[in-house]
Amino acid sequence: MSPTIRPRRLRQSAPMRRLMAETRIHPAQLVLPMFVAEGLSEPRPIGSMPGQVQHTLDSAAQEVERAIEAGVGGIMLFGVPQEKDAVGSGATDPDGILNRATAFLAERFGDATVVQTDLCLDEFTDHGHCGVLAADGSVDNDATLERYAAMAIAQAEAGSQILGLSGMMDGQVERVRAALDEAGHVDTAILAYSAKYATALYGPFREAVDSSLTGDRKTYQQDPANRREGLREALLDIAEGADIVMVKPASLYLDVLADVAAASDVPVWAYQVSGEYAMVEAAAANGWIDRDRMIAESLTSIVRAGADVVLTYWAIEQAQLLGTMGLGSMGGRS
């Protein structure tokens, strides 16, 4: 007997699949992470992230122009200083590379895109940890909060519109919100990297920011084995005043992302991190996968799981592609 119900009717052609797609991505849902380095005369390629560079101020401006033209929703800035110390002094110096780059780009493009900054000490400390160290070598949570509060004011004054709190210190959202409000920066938004896992996928990022880290960050970033804890962290950050919450990495943590998206009453973002990018680029370079389809499928899965916005190093490329496709489903091209 022939079947009466035939789901394949809705898959029979590319136009039909495009029409029936449940998940669609708009360029404005993509945010481009960018690295701006001190002391460069020209952009420096990042070996483990083919196609990505450490930018000069001028090349960063050119990249932001490309992102705006493509319709990308915003940029997330990371600073790469030449000098580091135990407390990450460069993070709060108005003339430090991140604050200088933020002011430079916000002045030129702040009305055309959302300029965002990474608020963490790891790029600025000589030990490479995300906070201040105690005498026994552990990360001092509460002393770190005071550094984060100072960073928040410096970044807000430089023109950052969204502060990306990525350090995973307990109470960081509450402390930064209080500092911003006390300083009159009540309109500066907080993006809390709420469920940030201690993953092997950060490897290429360490090269991108010239990390000084020895050891690991397992005492403050989350254990990859824990799912409920990711939701708990997000709900705590929302209660402390986060305007947006983040799950990071994305692809290996879609269950956590779906949990957070189902429970959150604020926007939920996800970060497609350096290792996710590098794995696809390396496999594609070896001819093992279809690069374009893999990129599209990976982003579609992240949005399908519940992300409102995705930070991705493919932001410009994918935004341009979506523009040529008429903003349709990324998964409906073939």
XYZ file of N, CA and C in Angstrom, residues 228-328:
303
model
N 23.411 21.256 33.190
C 22.541 22.076 34.037
C 23.252 23.325 34.514
N 24.548 23.208 34.776
C 25.312 24.338 35.289
C 25.323 25.500 34.294
N 25.307 25.187 33.001
C 25.281 26.241 32.001
C 24.027 27.087 32.107
N 22.893 26.439 32.287
C 21.638 27.163 32.460
C 21.644 27.946 33.768
N 22.174 27.340 34.821
C 22.240 28.034 36.108
C 23.048 29.320 35.999
N 24.200 29.252 35.335
C 25.045 30.432 35.169
C 24.305 31.533 34.396
N 23.582 31.146 33.360
C 22.850 32.136 32.564
C 21.762 32.806 33.387
N 21.024 32.022 34.159
C 19.957 32.596 34.977
C 20.513 33.512 36.062
N 21.672 33.157 36.625
C 22.317 34.037 37.601
C 22.697 35.371 36.955
N 23.250 35.310 35.757
C 23.666 36.546 35.087
C 22.466 37.416 34.731
N 21.375 36.787 34.320
C 20.161 37.562 34.032
C 19.670 38.248 35.300
N 19.695 37.531 36.419
C 19.254 38.107 37.693
C 20.155 39.264 38.124
N 21.436 39.220 37.724
C 22.374 40.279 38.081
C 22.295 41.484 37.142
N 21.518 41.376 36.071
C 21.329 42.520 35.198
C 21.906 42.407 33.812
N 22.277 41.207 33.371
C 22.796 41.048 32.011
C 21.714 41.383 30.989
N 22.099 42.120 29.958
C 21.165 42.453 28.883
C 21.091 41.349 27.838
N 22.184 40.581 27.721
C 22.301 39.486 26.759
C 23.117 38.399 27.453
N 22.819 37.133 27.161
C 23.648 36.048 27.683
C 24.220 35.246 26.516
N 25.361 34.608 26.772
C 26.124 33.922 25.734
C 26.410 32.480 26.134
N 26.400 31.603 25.123
C 26.910 30.246 25.268
C 28.138 30.130 24.368
N 29.228 29.607 24.934
C 30.501 29.539 24.214
C 31.285 28.325 24.691
N 31.764 27.492 23.745
C 31.592 27.483 22.299
C 30.143 27.187 21.889
N 29.931 27.109 20.571
C 28.579 26.895 20.072
C 28.327 25.445 19.667
N 29.063 24.952 18.682
C 28.693 23.714 18.006
C 28.661 22.490 18.906
N 29.570 22.388 19.874
C 29.586 21.219 20.750
C 28.698 21.397 21.979
N 28.011 22.535 22.062
C 27.204 22.840 23.243
C 25.786 23.275 22.848
N 25.261 22.667 21.788
C 23.929 23.038 21.311
C 22.848 22.669 22.316
N 23.087 21.630 23.124
C 22.107 21.280 24.156
C 22.009 22.381 25.199
N 23.160 22.903 25.618
C 23.168 24.002 26.590
C 22.524 25.246 25.982
N 22.853 25.517 24.742
C 22.281 26.673 24.047
C 20.757 26.565 23.992
N 20.245 25.396 23.669
C 18.793 25.208 23.600
C 18.162 25.389 24.978
N 18.818 24.884 26.025
C 18.308 25.047 27.388
C 18.216 26.522 27.761
N 19.281 27.261 27.481
C 19.318 28.683 27.835
C 18.279 29.458 27.030
N 18.179 29.163 25.743
C 17.218 29.867 24.896
C 15.780 29.632 25.361
N 15.492 28.427 25.820
C 14.134 28.104 26.265
C 13.768 28.825 27.556
N 14.768 29.137 28.380
C 14.505 29.719 29.701
C 14.718 31.221 29.775
N 15.437 31.798 28.808
C 15.864 33.192 28.914
C 14.799 34.170 28.432
N 14.688 35.278 29.160
C 13.823 36.359 28.686
C 14.638 37.538 28.161
N 15.952 37.319 27.969
C 16.802 38.295 27.293
C 17.405 37.609 26.062
N 17.954 38.367 25.109
C 18.558 37.736 23.930
C 19.651 36.748 24.298
N 19.744 35.684 23.505
C 20.742 34.635 23.718
C 21.656 34.586 22.500
N 22.959 34.730 22.735
C 23.940 34.692 21.667
C 24.823 33.461 21.817
N 25.547 33.149 20.761
C 26.501 32.040 20.811
C 27.750 32.455 20.047
N 28.884 31.900 20.454
C 30.168 32.234 19.840
C 30.705 30.985 19.141
N 30.807 31.076 17.818
C 31.434 30.013 17.028
C 32.935 30.277 17.079
N 33.633 29.554 17.946
C 34.971 29.942 18.366
C 36.052 29.519 17.369
N 37.273 29.908 17.703
C 38.408 29.728 16.794
C 38.619 28.282 16.380
N 38.460 27.344 17.301
C 38.660 25.948 16.968
C 37.607 25.420 16.017
N 36.378 25.903 16.150
C 35.315 25.524 15.221
C 35.665 26.019 13.817
N 36.132 27.245 13.754
C 36.552 27.835 12.476
C 37.724 27.061 11.877
N 38.742 26.801 12.696
C 39.969 26.168 12.206
C 39.712 24.747 11.708
N 38.858 24.009 12.398
C 38.590 22.633 11.983
C 37.949 22.584 10.605
N 37.007 23.460 10.370
C 36.345 23.490 9.060
C 37.327 23.899 7.974
N 38.097 24.954 8.230
C 39.046 25.427 7.223
C 40.108 24.363 6.918
N 40.594 23.665 7.958
C 41.617 22.648 7.740
C 41.065 21.459 6.967
N 39.882 20.994 7.332
C 39.286 19.859 6.623
C 38.982 20.222 5.174
N 38.505 21.437 4.960
C 38.202 21.876 3.594
C 39.479 21.991 2.766
N 40.555 22.498 3.379
C 41.828 22.641 2.662
C 42.365 21.290 2.217
N 42.032 20.239 2.962
C 42.461 18.890 2.603
C 41.482 18.187 1.674
N 40.414 18.864 1.312
C 39.434 18.277 0.406
C 38.526 17.255 1.056
N 38.441 17.270 2.381
C 37.674 16.252 3.101
C 36.205 16.614 3.244
N 35.873 17.909 3.182
C 34.478 18.338 3.305
C 34.199 19.452 2.309
N 32.938 19.694 2.055
C 32.490 20.820 1.245
C 32.454 22.049 2.157
N 33.415 22.954 1.985
C 33.577 24.078 2.901
C 32.316 24.929 3.011
N 31.762 25.349 1.873
C 30.633 26.267 1.905
C 29.414 25.643 2.580
N 29.149 24.386 2.260
C 28.008 23.718 2.882
C 28.228 23.530 4.380
N 29.454 23.238 4.768
C 29.734 23.015 6.178
C 29.571 24.296 6.982
N 30.047 25.413 6.443
C 29.885 26.694 7.137
C 28.400 27.021 7.303
N 27.651 26.893 6.217
C 26.222 27.196 6.260
C 25.490 26.291 7.243
N 25.824 24.998 7.216
C 25.154 24.059 8.111
C 25.499 24.332 9.566
N 26.750 24.682 9.835
C 27.141 24.941 11.220
C 26.410 26.162 11.777
N 26.315 27.223 11.000
C 25.610 28.418 11.460
C 24.112 28.159 11.601
N 23.551 27.421 10.642
C 22.133 27.094 10.723
C 21.829 26.299 11.984
N 22.697 25.356 12.343
C 22.451 24.538 13.535
C 22.490 25.377 14.800
N 23.361 26.372 14.844
C 23.474 27.229 16.023
C 22.212 28.077 16.190
N 21.743 28.648 15.088
C 20.512 29.442 15.152
C 19.306 28.531 15.424
N 19.293 27.356 14.804
C 18.206 26.400 15.032
C 18.100 26.016 16.509
N 19.240 25.931 17.186
C 19.249 25.562 18.610
C 18.760 26.692 19.502
N 18.694 27.917 18.978
C 18.126 29.002 19.768
C 18.910 30.294 19.823
N 20.046 30.380 19.136
C 20.831 31.616 19.182
C 20.156 32.720 18.389
N 20.024 33.880 18.998
C 19.500 35.053 18.296
C 20.583 35.704 17.451
N 21.829 35.606 17.900
C 22.981 36.195 17.218
C 24.151 35.224 17.365
N 24.995 35.168 16.328
C 26.175 34.308 16.362
C 27.414 35.151 16.103
N 28.394 35.053 16.995
C 29.724 35.604 16.722
C 30.463 34.578 15.881
N 30.910 34.975 14.698
C 31.579 34.041 13.801
C 32.605 34.771 12.955
N 33.736 34.106 12.728
C 34.796 34.680 11.896
C 34.411 34.681 10.419
N 33.350 33.990 10.079
C 32.833 33.999 8.708
C 31.739 35.048 8.502
N 31.602 35.990 9.420
C 30.462 36.904 9.396
C 30.339 37.658 8.075
N 31.444 38.243 7.595
C 31.357 39.037 6.371
C 31.035 38.147 5.174
N 31.768 37.060 5.052
C 31.545 36.141 3.933
C 30.100 35.647 3.894
N 29.585 35.240 5.045
C 28.225 34.697 5.080
C 27.174 35.782 4.893
N 27.420 36.976 5.412
C 26.483 38.076 5.199
C 26.404 38.431 3.718
N 27.546 38.453 3.050
C 27.550 38.720 1.607
C 26.778 37.650 0.859
N 26.983 36.394 1.242
C 26.282 35.298 0.596
C 24.783 35.385 0.824
N 24.393 35.685 2.054
C 22.972 35.818 2.346
C 22.340 36.937 1.538
N 23.104 38.019 1.331
C 22.588 39.110 0.519
C 22.309 38.685 -0.904
N 23.183 37.863 -1.469
C 22.975 37.402 -2.848
C 21.845 36.381 -2.934
N 21.553 35.708 -1.795
C 20.496 34.703 -1.765
C 19.139 35.306 -1.432
N 19.103 36.612 -1.211
C 17.839 37.224 -0.843
C 17.441 36.929 0.591
N 18.449 36.715 1.454
C 18.233 36.506 2.885
C 17.427 35.264 3.170
N 17.586 34.249 2.373
C 16.859 32.992 2.592
C 17.585 32.090 3.551
